[in-house]
XYZ file of C-alpha atoms in Angstrom:
125
model
C 23.826 -10.897 22.391
C 20.900 -9.531 20.444
C 17.586 -11.337 20.198
C 14.907 -10.652 17.596
C 11.313 -11.764 18.125
C 8.742 -11.466 15.351
C 4.984 -11.288 15.800
C 1.867 -10.394 13.846
C 1.646 -13.201 11.338
C -1.564 -15.058 10.581
C -4.076 -16.295 8.024
C -5.721 -13.643 5.865
C -7.529 -13.389 2.558
C -6.143 -11.905 -0.623
C -6.374 -8.124 -0.516
C -6.146 -7.924 3.267
C -3.443 -6.224 5.311
C -1.143 -7.341 8.119
C 1.503 -5.615 10.166
C 4.467 -7.613 11.369
C 6.570 -6.498 14.313
C 10.084 -7.420 15.316
C 11.152 -6.592 18.849
C 14.892 -6.397 19.460
C 16.720 -6.747 22.733
C 19.957 -4.923 23.423
C 20.941 -1.321 23.709
C 22.574 -1.006 20.300
C 19.454 -1.531 18.205
C 19.542 2.100 17.124
C 22.795 1.435 15.247
C 21.577 -1.696 13.441
C 20.462 -1.733 9.842
C 17.410 -4.014 9.794
C 15.517 -6.025 7.208
C 12.740 -8.470 6.521
C 13.192 -11.651 4.521
C 10.722 -14.411 3.692
C 10.843 -18.066 2.789
C 8.051 -19.895 1.002
C 7.788 -23.699 1.079
C 10.363 -25.273 -1.198
C 12.013 -21.953 -1.993
C 15.085 -20.113 -0.827
C 14.877 -17.296 1.666
C 14.529 -13.996 -0.168
C 14.920 -10.334 0.616
C 11.745 -8.304 1.189
C 12.659 -4.893 2.622
C 15.462 -3.090 4.457
C 15.883 0.079 6.491
C 18.963 1.991 7.587
C 19.790 2.632 11.205
C 19.794 6.401 11.387
C 18.294 8.103 8.364
C 15.451 5.638 8.067
C 15.950 5.275 4.333
C 14.207 2.173 3.004
C 14.472 -0.210 0.105
C 11.961 -2.860 -0.988
C 12.099 -5.763 -3.383
C 10.272 -5.186 -6.656
C 7.785 -7.920 -5.816
C 6.439 -5.949 -2.836
C 7.141 -2.360 -3.851
C 4.068 -0.199 -3.458
C 2.372 -2.756 -1.187
C 4.793 -3.276 1.737
C 6.391 -0.626 3.930
C 9.214 -1.129 6.401
C 9.626 1.239 9.318
C 11.310 1.332 12.708
C 10.928 2.852 16.135
C 14.297 3.214 17.804
C 12.575 4.291 21.015
C 10.744 0.947 21.130
C 13.553 -1.159 19.638
C 11.073 -2.404 17.055
C 10.984 -2.730 13.291
C 7.716 -3.135 11.419
C 6.543 -4.478 8.088
C 3.187 -3.121 6.965
C 1.800 -5.419 4.276
C -1.150 -4.235 2.184
C -2.964 -5.793 -0.775
C -1.667 -9.218 0.168
C -1.522 -11.901 -2.493
C -1.390 -15.710 -2.192
C 2.200 -15.568 -3.447
C 3.112 -13.578 -0.334
C 2.532 -16.734 1.723
C 5.772 -17.505 3.552
C 7.549 -17.481 6.868
C 8.749 -13.930 7.450
C 12.053 -13.334 9.228
C 13.465 -10.231 10.830
C 17.217 -9.662 10.480
C 19.696 -7.263 12.038
C 23.204 -6.230 11.044
C 25.675 -5.224 13.705
C 27.143 -2.270 11.852
C 26.795 -0.224 8.722
C 25.165 2.958 7.545
C 23.288 1.778 4.484
C 20.721 -0.888 3.691
C 21.629 -4.429 2.792
C 19.810 -7.094 0.802
C 21.877 -10.271 1.147
C 21.357 -13.095 3.613
C 25.019 -13.017 4.560
C 24.855 -9.290 5.278
C 22.997 -9.908 8.535
C 24.291 -11.096 11.890
C 21.068 -11.708 13.808
C 17.842 -13.477 12.875
C 14.465 -13.990 14.476
C 12.631 -17.289 14.607
C 10.106 -16.299 11.950
C 6.362 -15.726 11.801
C 4.003 -17.468 9.369
C 1.923 -15.430 6.947
C -0.668 -17.315 4.924
C -2.769 -15.575 2.272
C -5.754 -17.465 0.905
C -7.247 -16.756 -2.502
């Protein structure tokens, strides 16, 4: 069984930066495509960014492109989300997700097998 644990959330002001981390247990993390999703109050969970398992190719939603960067350290079994130029509309619970197999990146909720418990990010104006 794989467990994902997010950290790094908090309360910041518009324009600030945060880096979220997601620590994964299990020896097969290196083969997992990973992603970040977020869910704002009253809204559906939405895709933010994804990264492949081996090549490290990334893909970000248009709403965060140019501001957020996803990366991973297979040595540390950790995936990161660097968030710059934060806006109030980025306020949400951020979730880490892992997919058991695959070579590409994936953007759908149903594409992922494992989820973390979420970490709150609040951006004040």
